[in-house]
Coordinates of C-alpha atoms in Angstrom, one line a residue:
Chain A
M1 CA -219.3 5.2 69.1
I2 CA -216.0 3.4 69.7
L3 CA -214.8 3.2 73.3
V4 CA -211.0 2.9 73.8
L5 CA -209.3 1.8 77.1
V6 CA -206.1 3.9 77.3
E7 CA -203.1 3.8 79.6
I8 CA -200.6 6.3 80.9
D9 CA -196.8 5.9 80.6
D10 CA -194.4 8.5 82.1
G11 CA -197.3 10.9 82.6
A12 CA -198.4 11.0 79.0
L13 CA -200.7 8.7 76.9
A14 CA -198.8 5.4 76.3
L15 CA -197.6 5.0 72.8
V16 CA -199.5 1.8 72.3
S17 CA -202.7 3.6 73.5
Q18 CA -202.1 6.3 70.9
E19 CA -201.8 3.6 68.3
A20 CA -205.1 2.1 69.5
L21 CA -206.8 5.5 69.3
T22 CA -205.6 6.0 65.7
F23 CA -206.8 2.5 64.9
A24 CA -210.2 3.2 66.5
R25 CA -210.6 6.5 64.6
G26 CA -210.2 4.5 61.4
L27 CA -213.5 2.7 62.1
G28 CA -215.4 5.8 61.2
E29 CA -217.3 6.5 64.4
P30 CA -216.8 9.0 67.2
V31 CA -214.2 7.9 69.7
E32 CA -214.4 8.1 73.5
A33 CA -211.7 6.9 76.0
V34 CA -211.6 5.4 79.5
V35 CA -208.3 6.2 81.2
L36 CA -206.8 3.2 83.1
A37 CA -205.1 5.0 86.0
A38 CA -205.3 4.8 89.7
P39 CA -207.4 7.6 91.2
G40 CA -205.2 10.6 92.0
T41 CA -202.9 10.0 89.0
D42 CA -202.2 13.2 87.0
T43 CA -204.1 12.6 83.8
S44 CA -203.9 16.1 82.3
A45 CA -201.2 15.3 79.7
A46 CA -203.0 12.1 78.8
V47 CA -206.3 14.0 78.3
A48 CA -204.5 16.5 76.1
D49 CA -203.0 13.6 74.1
C50 CA -206.6 12.2 73.7
A51 CA -207.7 15.5 72.2
V52 CA -204.8 15.3 69.7
Q53 CA -206.1 11.8 68.7
G54 CA -209.6 13.3 68.1
V55 CA -211.3 11.8 71.2
A56 CA -214.6 13.4 71.9
R57 CA -215.0 12.5 75.6
V58 CA -212.7 11.1 78.2
H59 CA -214.0 9.0 81.1
L60 CA -211.8 9.3 84.2
V61 CA -212.4 7.0 87.1
D62 CA -212.4 7.7 90.8
G63 CA -213.0 5.7 94.0
P64 CA -211.0 4.1 96.8
D65 CA -211.4 0.5 95.4
L66 CA -209.4 1.3 92.3
I67 CA -206.2 2.6 94.1
S68 CA -204.7 -0.9 93.8
Y69 CA -205.2 -2.6 90.5
A70 CA -207.8 -5.2 90.1
A71 CA -208.6 -6.4 86.6
A72 CA -212.2 -7.5 87.4
A73 CA -212.9 -4.1 89.0
W74 CA -211.7 -2.2 85.9
A75 CA -213.7 -4.6 83.7
S76 CA -216.9 -3.7 85.7
V77 CA -216.0 0.0 85.1
V78 CA -215.5 -0.4 81.4
A79 CA -218.7 -2.6 81.1
G80 CA -220.6 0.2 82.9
V81 CA -219.3 2.9 80.5
L82 CA -220.2 0.6 77.5
A83 CA -223.7 0.1 78.8
E84 CA -224.2 3.7 79.5
T85 CA -222.9 5.0 76.2
G86 CA -224.1 2.2 74.0
A87 CA -220.7 1.9 72.3
S88 CA -220.6 -0.4 69.3
T89 CA -217.0 -1.4 69.8
L90 CA -214.4 -1.7 72.6
V91 CA -210.7 -1.3 71.6
A92 CA -207.5 -1.3 73.5
S93 CA -203.8 -1.9 73.0
G94 CA -202.4 -5.4 73.4
S95 CA -200.6 -4.5 76.6
G96 CA -200.8 -7.0 79.5
R97 CA -203.2 -4.9 81.5
A98 CA -205.5 -3.9 78.6
S99 CA -205.7 -7.4 77.2
E100 CA -206.6 -8.7 80.7
I101 CA -209.3 -6.1 81.2
L102 CA -210.8 -6.6 77.8
A103 CA -210.8 -10.4 78.3
H104 CA -212.8 -9.8 81.5
V105 CA -215.3 -7.6 79.8
A106 CA -215.7 -10.1 77.0
A107 CA -216.3 -12.9 79.5
R108 CA -218.8 -10.8 81.5
L109 CA -220.8 -9.9 78.4
D110 CA -220.3 -13.3 76.8
V111 CA -219.2 -11.9 73.5
P112 CA -216.1 -12.8 71.4
M113 CA -212.8 -10.9 71.6
A114 CA -210.2 -10.7 68.9
A115 CA -206.6 -10.1 70.1
N116 CA -203.8 -8.6 68.1
A117 CA -205.8 -6.9 65.4
L118 CA -203.9 -5.4 62.5
E119 CA -207.0 -3.8 60.8
A120 CA -210.7 -3.9 61.0
S121 CA -213.6 -2.8 58.9
P122 CA -217.4 -2.9 59.3
V123 CA -219.1 -5.3 56.9
G124 CA -222.7 -6.0 56.1
E125 CA -225.4 -3.4 57.0
S126 CA -223.1 -1.0 58.7
T127 CA -220.8 -0.7 55.7
E128 CA -220.3 2.8 54.6
A129 CA -220.4 3.1 50.9
V130 CA -217.3 4.5 49.3
G131 CA -217.4 8.0 48.0
G132 CA -219.4 9.6 50.8
Q133 CA -222.8 8.2 49.6
A134 CA -225.6 7.3 51.9
R135 CA -225.1 4.2 54.1
M136 CA -226.5 1.2 52.4
P137 CA -226.6 -2.5 53.2
D138 CA -223.7 -4.4 51.5
Q139 CA -225.8 -7.0 49.6
G140 CA -222.7 -8.6 48.2
S141 CA -221.3 -9.5 51.6
D142 CA -221.3 -13.3 52.2
T143 CA -219.6 -13.0 55.6
G144 CA -222.5 -11.6 57.6
T145 CA -222.7 -8.4 59.5
G146 CA -220.3 -7.1 62.0
L147 CA -216.6 -6.1 62.3
L148 CA -214.3 -7.9 59.9
V149 CA -210.9 -8.1 61.7
R150 CA -207.5 -9.2 60.4
R151 CA -205.3 -10.2 63.3
Q152 CA -201.9 -11.7 64.0
V153 CA -201.7 -15.4 65.0
L154 CA -198.7 -17.6 65.4
G155 CA -196.6 -14.6 66.6
G156 CA -197.5 -12.7 63.4
A157 CA -196.3 -15.4 61.0
V158 CA -199.9 -15.9 60.0
V159 CA -202.8 -13.4 59.6
E160 CA -206.3 -14.6 60.5
S161 CA -209.5 -13.0 59.2
T162 CA -212.4 -13.3 61.6
L163 CA -215.8 -11.8 62.0
L164 CA -216.9 -10.2 65.2
A165 CA -220.7 -10.3 64.8
A166 CA -221.7 -9.5 68.4
V167 CA -222.2 -6.1 69.9
P168 CA -220.0 -4.7 71.3
A169 CA -217.2 -6.0 69.2
I170 CA -214.1 -6.3 71.4
L171 CA -210.6 -6.2 70.1
T172 CA -207.0 -5.4 71.1
V173 CA -204.6 -3.9 68.6
A174 CA -201.2 -5.5 67.9
G175 CA -198.3 -3.4 69.2
H176 CA -196.8 -1.1 66.6
A177 CA -199.1 -2.4 63.8
V178 CA -200.4 1.2 63.4
E179 CA -198.5 4.4 63.3
P180 CA -200.1 6.9 65.7
V181 CA -201.3 9.9 63.7
A182 CA -202.9 13.1 65.1
A183 CA -206.5 13.6 64.1
P184 CA -207.1 16.1 61.3
V185 CA -209.4 17.9 63.8
A186 CA -208.6 17.7 67.5
G187 CA -211.3 16.2 69.7
A188 CA -213.1 18.1 72.5
A189 CA -211.8 15.5 75.0
S190 CA -214.4 16.7 77.5
V191 CA -213.8 15.0 80.8
V192 CA -216.4 13.1 82.8
T193 CA -215.6 11.5 86.1
V194 CA -217.1 8.1 87.0
T195 CA -217.3 7.0 90.6
P196 CA -218.3 3.4 90.2
R197 CA -219.6 1.0 92.8
I198 CA -217.3 -2.0 92.8
E199 CA -218.7 -5.4 93.9
P200 CA -216.6 -7.3 96.5
D201 CA -216.2 -10.3 94.1
D202 CA -214.4 -8.0 91.7
L203 CA -211.7 -7.3 94.3
R204 CA -210.9 -10.9 95.0
A205 CA -207.8 -10.6 92.8
Q206 CA -206.2 -7.3 93.5
V207 CA -202.5 -6.2 93.6
A208 CA -201.4 -6.5 97.3
S209 CA -197.9 -4.9 96.8
V210 CA -195.6 -3.6 94.2
T211 CA -191.8 -4.0 94.4
P212 CA -190.1 -1.3 92.2
R213 CA -187.5 -2.8 89.9
S214 CA -184.0 -2.7 91.0
G215 CA -182.3 -3.7 87.7
G216 CA -183.5 -3.2 84.2
D217 CA -186.9 -4.1 82.9
G218 CA -188.8 -4.8 79.8
A219 CA -190.2 -1.3 79.7
S220 CA -186.8 0.3 79.0
L221 CA -186.5 -2.1 76.1
T222 CA -189.8 -1.3 74.6
K223 CA -189.1 2.4 74.7
A224 CA -185.5 2.3 73.5
K225 CA -184.5 4.1 70.3
V226 CA -181.5 1.8 69.8
V227 CA -181.4 -1.9 70.7
V228 CA -178.4 -4.1 70.3
G229 CA -179.5 -7.8 70.2
A230 CA -177.6 -11.0 71.0
G231 CA -178.5 -14.6 70.4
R232 CA -177.0 -18.0 70.5
G233 CA -174.0 -16.5 68.7
A234 CA -172.9 -14.9 72.0
G235 CA -171.7 -18.4 72.9
G236 CA -172.3 -18.3 76.6
P237 CA -173.0 -16.0 79.6
D238 CA -169.6 -14.4 79.2
G239 CA -170.2 -13.5 75.6
F240 CA -172.1 -10.3 76.1
G241 CA -169.3 -7.8 76.8
G242 CA -169.3 -6.6 73.3
V243 CA -173.0 -6.0 72.9
D244 CA -173.2 -4.4 76.4
A245 CA -170.4 -2.0 75.3
L246 CA -171.9 -1.3 71.9
A247 CA -175.4 -0.6 73.4
A248 CA -173.8 1.8 75.9
K249 CA -171.8 3.5 73.2
L250 CA -175.0 4.0 71.1
G251 CA -177.1 5.1 74.0
G252 CA -179.2 2.0 73.6
V253 CA -180.2 -1.1 75.5
V254 CA -179.5 -4.8 75.1
G255 CA -182.2 -7.2 74.0
V256 CA -181.7 -11.0 73.6
S257 CA -183.3 -13.9 71.9
R258 CA -185.4 -16.6 73.7
V259 CA -182.6 -19.1 73.5
V260 CA -180.4 -16.8 75.5
T261 CA -182.9 -16.4 78.4
S262 CA -183.9 -20.1 78.4
L263 CA -180.2 -21.0 78.7
G264 CA -180.0 -18.6 81.6
W265 CA -177.3 -16.5 80.0
R266 CA -179.3 -13.3 80.5
P267 CA -182.5 -12.4 82.5
H268 CA -185.9 -12.9 81.0
H269 CA -186.8 -9.2 81.0
E270 CA -184.2 -8.7 78.3
Q271 CA -186.0 -11.1 75.9
V272 CA -187.3 -9.7 72.6
G273 CA -189.9 -11.9 71.0
Q274 CA -193.3 -13.5 71.2
T275 CA -192.8 -14.4 74.9
G276 CA -190.8 -11.3 75.6
S277 CA -190.9 -7.6 74.7
R278 CA -192.1 -6.1 71.4
I279 CA -189.6 -3.5 70.5
N280 CA -190.0 -0.4 68.3
P281 CA -186.5 1.2 68.0
D282 CA -185.1 3.4 65.2
L283 CA -182.2 1.0 65.0
Y284 CA -181.9 -2.7 65.9
V285 CA -178.5 -4.5 65.7
P286 CA -179.2 -8.2 66.2
C287 CA -175.9 -10.0 66.7
G288 CA -175.7 -13.8 66.3
I289 CA -179.5 -14.1 66.1
S290 CA -180.9 -16.4 63.4
G291 CA -184.3 -14.7 63.4
A292 CA -186.9 -17.4 64.1
I293 CA -190.6 -16.5 64.1
Q294 CA -190.5 -16.3 67.9
H295 CA -187.9 -13.5 67.7
W296 CA -189.2 -11.7 64.6
A297 CA -192.6 -11.3 66.4
G298 CA -190.8 -9.0 68.8
C299 CA -188.5 -7.0 66.5
S300 CA -190.3 -6.7 63.2
S301 CA -191.4 -3.1 64.0
S302 CA -187.8 -1.9 64.1
K303 CA -187.3 1.0 61.6
T304 CA -183.8 -0.1 60.5
I305 CA -182.1 -3.4 61.2
I306 CA -178.4 -4.0 60.8
A307 CA -177.7 -7.7 61.4
I308 CA -174.4 -9.2 62.3
N309 CA -174.3 -12.9 61.6
T310 CA -172.0 -15.6 60.4
D311 CA -174.7 -17.0 58.1
A312 CA -175.6 -14.8 55.2
E313 CA -178.8 -16.9 54.6
A314 CA -180.1 -16.5 58.2
P315 CA -183.7 -15.0 58.2
M316 CA -182.5 -12.2 60.4
V317 CA -180.0 -11.2 57.6
T318 CA -182.3 -11.6 54.7
K319 CA -185.0 -9.5 56.5
A320 CA -182.5 -6.8 57.5
A321 CA -181.8 -3.6 55.7
Y322 CA -178.0 -4.0 56.2
A323 CA -175.9 -6.8 57.4
I324 CA -172.3 -7.7 58.2
V325 CA -171.4 -11.3 57.6
G326 CA -169.1 -12.4 60.4
D327 CA -168.6 -13.5 63.9
M328 CA -170.0 -11.0 66.4
H329 CA -166.9 -11.5 68.6
E330 CA -164.7 -10.2 65.8
V331 CA -167.0 -7.6 64.3
I332 CA -168.2 -5.8 67.5
P333 CA -164.6 -5.1 68.9
A334 CA -163.7 -3.7 65.5
I335 CA -166.9 -1.5 65.5
L336 CA -166.1 -0.3 69.1
A337 CA -162.5 0.6 68.0
A338 CA -163.9 2.4 64.9
L339 CA -166.4 4.4 67.1
D340 CA -163.6 5.3 69.5
K341 CA -161.4 6.5 66.7
R342 CA -164.2 8.7 65.5
G343 CA -164.3 10.2 69.0
Chain B
M1 CA -200.8 -30.3 99.5
T2 CA -202.4 -28.5 96.7
D3 CA -204.3 -30.1 93.9
V4 CA -203.5 -28.4 90.6
L5 CA -204.9 -28.6 87.1
V6 CA -202.8 -27.3 84.2
C7 CA -204.3 -26.7 80.8
I8 CA -202.0 -27.0 77.7
K9 CA -202.5 -26.8 74.0
R10 CA -200.9 -28.7 71.2
V11 CA -199.7 -26.1 68.6
P12 CA -197.6 -26.4 65.5
E13 CA -193.9 -25.6 65.9
A14 CA -193.1 -22.2 64.4
T15 CA -189.5 -22.7 63.7
G16 CA -189.3 -22.9 59.9
E17 CA -191.6 -22.0 57.1
V18 CA -195.3 -22.0 58.0
T19 CA -197.7 -24.0 55.7
L20 CA -201.5 -23.9 55.9
T21 CA -203.8 -26.9 55.6
P22 CA -205.4 -27.4 52.1
D23 CA -208.6 -25.6 53.1
G24 CA -206.6 -22.6 54.3
L25 CA -208.3 -22.7 57.7
G26 CA -205.6 -24.3 59.7
I27 CA -201.8 -24.3 60.2
D28 CA -200.2 -27.5 59.0
G29 CA -197.8 -28.8 61.6
S30 CA -197.4 -32.2 60.1
H31 CA -193.9 -31.4 58.9
A32 CA -192.6 -29.0 61.5
G33 CA -194.0 -31.0 64.4
Y34 CA -196.0 -30.0 67.5
T35 CA -195.3 -28.4 70.8
V36 CA -196.8 -26.4 73.6
S37 CA -196.1 -22.7 74.3
P38 CA -193.2 -21.7 76.6
N39 CA -195.8 -20.1 78.9
E40 CA -197.5 -23.5 79.3
E41 CA -194.2 -25.3 79.9
C42 CA -193.7 -22.9 82.8
A43 CA -197.2 -23.5 84.0
V44 CA -196.5 -27.2 84.1
E45 CA -193.3 -26.6 86.1
L46 CA -195.1 -24.3 88.6
A47 CA -197.8 -27.0 89.0
V48 CA -195.2 -29.7 89.8
Q49 CA -193.6 -27.4 92.3
V50 CA -196.8 -26.2 93.9
A51 CA -198.4 -29.6 94.1
D52 CA -195.4 -30.8 96.1
G53 CA -196.3 -34.5 95.8
G54 CA -200.0 -33.8 95.6
R55 CA -202.2 -34.4 92.6
C56 CA -201.4 -32.4 89.5
T57 CA -203.4 -33.1 86.4
V58 CA -202.6 -32.0 82.9
L59 CA -205.6 -31.3 80.6
T60 CA -205.8 -30.6 76.9
L61 CA -208.5 -30.1 74.3
G62 CA -207.2 -31.4 71.0
P63 CA -207.0 -34.1 68.4
A64 CA -205.8 -37.7 69.1
G65 CA -202.2 -36.6 68.7
A66 CA -202.4 -34.2 71.6
V67 CA -201.7 -37.2 73.8
D68 CA -198.0 -36.6 72.9
Q69 CA -198.2 -33.2 74.7
L70 CA -200.0 -34.8 77.7
R71 CA -197.3 -37.5 78.0
A72 CA -194.5 -34.8 77.8
A73 CA -196.1 -33.1 80.8
L74 CA -196.6 -36.3 82.6
A75 CA -192.9 -37.1 82.0
V76 CA -191.8 -34.0 84.1
G77 CA -194.0 -34.8 87.1
M78 CA -197.7 -34.3 86.3
T79 CA -199.6 -37.2 87.8
D80 CA -202.5 -37.8 85.5
G81 CA -204.1 -36.5 82.3
I82 CA -207.5 -35.4 80.9
H83 CA -207.9 -35.5 77.1
I84 CA -211.0 -33.8 75.7
E85 CA -210.9 -35.0 72.2
G86 CA -211.8 -32.5 69.5
D87 CA -210.4 -30.4 66.7
S88 CA -209.1 -27.4 68.7
D89 CA -209.5 -25.1 65.6
A90 CA -213.3 -25.7 65.8
F91 CA -213.5 -24.3 69.3
S92 CA -213.7 -20.7 70.2
P93 CA -212.0 -19.5 73.4
A94 CA -215.4 -19.5 75.0
D95 CA -216.0 -23.1 73.8
V96 CA -212.7 -24.2 75.3
A97 CA -213.4 -22.5 78.6
R98 CA -216.8 -24.1 78.8
E99 CA -215.4 -27.6 78.2
V100 CA -212.6 -27.1 80.7
A101 CA -215.1 -25.8 83.3
A102 CA -217.2 -28.9 82.7
A103 CA -214.2 -31.2 83.3
V104 CA -213.3 -29.2 86.5
R105 CA -216.8 -29.5 87.8
A106 CA -217.0 -33.2 87.0
R107 CA -213.9 -33.8 89.0
G108 CA -215.2 -31.7 91.9
E109 CA -218.5 -33.7 91.9
A110 CA -216.4 -36.9 92.0
G111 CA -214.8 -35.7 95.2
S112 CA -211.5 -34.5 93.7
A113 CA -211.8 -30.8 93.3
Y114 CA -208.8 -28.7 92.2
D115 CA -207.5 -25.8 94.3
L116 CA -205.7 -24.1 91.5
V117 CA -206.1 -24.1 87.7
L118 CA -203.1 -22.9 85.7
L119 CA -203.0 -22.0 82.0
G120 CA -200.6 -20.3 79.7
N121 CA -201.2 -16.6 79.3
D122 CA -202.0 -17.0 75.6
A123 CA -201.7 -19.9 73.2
A124 CA -198.7 -19.9 70.9
D125 CA -200.9 -20.2 67.8
T126 CA -204.1 -18.3 68.3
G127 CA -202.8 -15.9 70.9
D128 CA -206.4 -15.2 72.1
F129 CA -205.5 -14.1 75.6
Q130 CA -208.8 -15.0 77.2
V131 CA -209.4 -18.7 77.8
G132 CA -208.2 -18.5 81.4
V133 CA -210.3 -15.4 82.2
R134 CA -213.4 -17.0 80.6
L135 CA -212.8 -20.2 82.5
A136 CA -212.6 -18.2 85.8
Y137 CA -216.0 -16.6 85.1
A138 CA -217.5 -20.0 84.1
L139 CA -216.3 -21.4 87.5
G140 CA -216.9 -18.3 89.6
Y141 CA -213.2 -18.2 90.6
P142 CA -210.9 -15.2 90.9
V143 CA -208.3 -15.0 88.1
V144 CA -204.9 -13.3 87.7
T145 CA -203.1 -13.3 84.3
G146 CA -199.4 -12.9 83.4
I147 CA -198.1 -14.6 86.5
Q148 CA -194.5 -15.8 86.8
T149 CA -194.2 -17.3 90.3
V150 CA -196.8 -19.2 92.4
S151 CA -196.7 -20.4 95.9
V152 CA -199.4 -21.6 98.3
E153 CA -199.8 -20.8 102.0
G154 CA -202.8 -22.6 103.5
S155 CA -205.7 -21.7 101.3
T156 CA -204.1 -18.6 99.7
A157 CA -202.1 -18.4 96.5
I158 CA -199.2 -15.9 96.5
L159 CA -198.6 -14.9 92.9
T160 CA -196.1 -12.5 91.4
G161 CA -195.8 -11.0 87.9
E162 CA -194.4 -8.0 86.2
G163 CA -196.6 -4.9 86.2
P164 CA -196.0 -1.4 84.7
D165 CA -194.4 -0.2 88.0
G166 CA -192.5 -3.3 89.1
S167 CA -193.0 -6.7 90.4
E168 CA -196.6 -7.1 91.6
T169 CA -197.8 -9.6 94.3
Y170 CA -201.3 -10.9 94.6
R171 CA -202.7 -12.9 97.5
V172 CA -205.7 -14.8 96.2
A173 CA -208.0 -17.2 98.0
L174 CA -208.2 -20.6 96.5
P175 CA -209.7 -22.0 94.4
A176 CA -208.4 -19.7 91.7
V177 CA -207.4 -19.6 88.0
V178 CA -203.9 -18.3 87.1
T179 CA -202.4 -17.7 83.7
V180 CA -198.7 -18.0 83.4
L181 CA -196.0 -16.1 81.5
E182 CA -192.6 -17.4 80.8
G183 CA -189.7 -16.0 83.0
G184 CA -190.3 -17.0 86.6
V185 CA -189.2 -20.6 86.5
E186 CA -187.0 -22.9 84.4
P187 CA -189.0 -25.9 83.1
R188 CA -187.2 -29.1 84.0
Y189 CA -186.2 -31.8 81.5
P190 CA -187.8 -35.2 81.8
S191 CA -185.7 -37.9 83.4
V192 CA -185.6 -41.5 82.1
M193 CA -187.7 -42.5 85.1
G194 CA -190.1 -39.7 84.3
R195 CA -190.6 -40.9 80.8
M196 CA -191.2 -44.5 82.0
K197 CA -193.8 -43.2 84.5
A198 CA -195.5 -41.1 81.8
K199 CA -196.2 -44.1 79.7
K200 CA -198.2 -45.7 82.4
A201 CA -199.8 -42.6 83.9
P202 CA -203.6 -42.6 83.6
I203 CA -205.2 -40.4 80.9
E204 CA -209.0 -39.9 81.0
T205 CA -210.5 -39.4 77.6
L206 CA -213.6 -37.2 77.4
A207 CA -215.9 -36.1 74.6
P208 CA -216.9 -32.5 74.4
T209 CA -220.1 -31.8 76.4
T210 CA -221.6 -29.6 73.7
V211 CA -221.2 -28.8 70.0
P212 CA -218.7 -25.8 69.8
V213 CA -219.9 -22.5 68.5
G214 CA -216.6 -22.0 66.6
S215 CA -214.2 -19.1 66.5
G216 CA -215.5 -17.0 63.6
R217 CA -212.4 -17.7 61.6
L218 CA -212.9 -16.9 58.0
A219 CA -209.5 -17.5 56.5
L220 CA -205.8 -17.7 57.3
E221 CA -203.0 -16.3 55.2
V222 CA -199.2 -16.4 55.4
P223 CA -198.0 -12.9 54.6
P224 CA -195.3 -13.0 52.0
P225 CA -191.8 -12.5 53.5
P226 CA -190.4 -9.0 52.9
P227 CA -188.3 -9.0 49.8
N228 CA -184.6 -9.6 50.5
Q229 CA -183.1 -6.2 50.0
V230 CA -180.3 -6.5 52.5
R231 CA -177.2 -4.5 51.7
I232 CA -174.1 -6.4 52.9
L233 CA -171.8 -3.9 54.5
G234 CA -168.9 -6.3 54.4
E235 CA -167.4 -9.4 56.1
G236 CA -165.8 -9.7 59.5
A237 CA -163.9 -6.9 61.3
A238 CA -163.2 -5.2 58.0
A239 CA -166.9 -4.1 57.8
A240 CA -166.6 -1.9 60.9
P241 CA -166.0 1.4 59.1
A242 CA -169.0 0.7 56.8
F243 CA -171.1 0.0 59.9
V244 CA -170.0 3.3 61.5
A245 CA -170.7 5.2 58.2
T246 CA -174.2 3.7 58.0
L247 CA -174.9 4.7 61.6
A248 CA -173.9 8.3 60.6
E249 CA -176.1 8.2 57.6
L250 CA -179.0 7.0 59.7
G251 CA -178.4 9.8 62.1
V252 CA -177.8 7.5 65.0
L253 CA -174.4 9.1 65.7
R254 CA -174.2 12.7 66.7

C-alpha cells in the first residue's frame, strides 16, 4: 500500500496533492491518504477528491494538540499510520509543509528520503512483469531491490537516479511534474478518524500565532492562470508600471526573477524560481528575464510562454513558444494600447 | 548573547550550461565556479544579527576548496569556522547530519555549546530538504524549517516564516535547529575590513567521524534543452498586434 500525505487548499484537495496521488497510483499498489488539516476543518470536498483519485481509505486526524500546526506532531501521526497499515511507501507533494513532515518521518524511522521525484518504479524482487504476468524477481537488475527514483536536482537542471532500498520508501513529488488524472475507477475513500496521542516533545516547535497576509502572497502566484514576469530589464523599482498594468488587464498576477527581489525592487513573495514560487499558469509572459536555471526552475511548467526580451538568444526566448524581440518598456505600452483599442 | 552555528554547503554555480564530472556522478563546477545557496546566505546574515557580537561559527562539510565558502561567510561577520573535510557527494543527508551533530557535541563537551544551529532550507544542488531535520533528531533539539526571520529573547527563539494562511510565528526554547528560506533579510556585502579579518579567522579542520553510508545516487543526467521552436512575433512596439492576436488564439482574451 502507498500512503500519501495530502493537503487542503480553498476547501478542496490541493492541486499538488492531486498530483502526488496520481503519481502514487502509478506505483501499482492501493493508495490510502492522510489529510493534513487542523481538527474541525471541513474535509468533505477533499475526501471526495481523494475518491476521484482512486484512494481506497482516507485517514482523518482529530485531537486538541493538532489545532496549531507542529511538524513533529504530524510526523508522529503519519509514522503511526505507516506502522499500523504496513505501507511500503510514503509519498507527498513537495510543498513546504509536506516536505517538512516527511523529513521528520524519515529522521524518526532513520530511512532515506528522496525529494522532488519526477518518476519512480519498483525494481528487483517487487518488479511487476510486463504484460500482466505473474510477479517474478528481476534477475537482470544490478541496482538492487527497492524503489528506483528519478528526481530533480540543481533546480531541475539535472536529473538524479537514486535507489530507495529501505522500507518504507519516502519521497516527495516535484511540483507540476505530473498531470493530475482521475482514476479509471473511483476509490471507496472510506473515512477512518485517528485520535493520536502526541508526545510533549513533539509540540516543542508549534505555530504560536498566524498573521493573515495584508498584501499579496506566493499562493496567488502559484494558482494564477496568467503570470506577467519582470526581470532585470525592468531597470529599477519604478520600471514595473507596464507589467502591473498588463497583468491587471489579463486578469493575472506579476511574478519576478530573483535579481529583482534581491535588489529590493519588488517583495520576495513575488519571486518565481528555485527560491521562490513554482508557477503553473496557462500563459506566462516573462519581460526582460534572461531565464537562468534559478528562474526556469520556477516557470518551466507554464503551458505557453511568450517572452519579451531585447536578446533573441536569451534562454528565456529560446525556450519560449513565442517571443517579441524588443525593450519591454517600448513593447508593453504598445500592447496595452492595442488591447485598449480592442476594447 | 547567543552562540550560533551556521551550516553551509559549497555547490556549483548554476548560471550557465551544466556539465557533469567524467564518471557522471557529480556536477562539475570547475568552470562555472562555486557558491552557496541564497537560503544559506540569509542564514549567515541572520546568524550575524542574532549573535550580536557573540560567537557565530560557520561550518561546512566539503572538499578542500570549501574553505573559500567559509572565508566568504567569515568576511561578513562570522567569527570562526569548522571544516569537516570530505567529498560531499559521498555523504547522504543522514551522513551529513551525523557529522554535524558530532561537531556540535564536541564543541559542547569543550564548554562552548551552541544555542542555535541554522542551516539553509535545502541545498542548492541536491535539494534534499532534510539535513536540518535529521540534525535536530540527532541532537534531540526542536526544529522549524522554512524560517525567514529570527530573534532571541532570553532562552527563546522567535521565528517567523510563511505558512499556507499567512505569516507564522514560532516561539521555541533554545537550543534549537532552524532552517532558513530566502526573503526575510538582505545578506550584507563584505567590507574590506571584513575580508582582512576573514583571512586570519580561525578554521578548525576535522575529519569525518565515520565512513559515510552514501546517498544511493546511481547516475546523473542533464536533460537535453527543449528544442528551440520559438516563433518570433516581431520586433519592438510593432509586434503588439501580433501579441494580441496570439492571446486571442490561445483563448486568453474573451
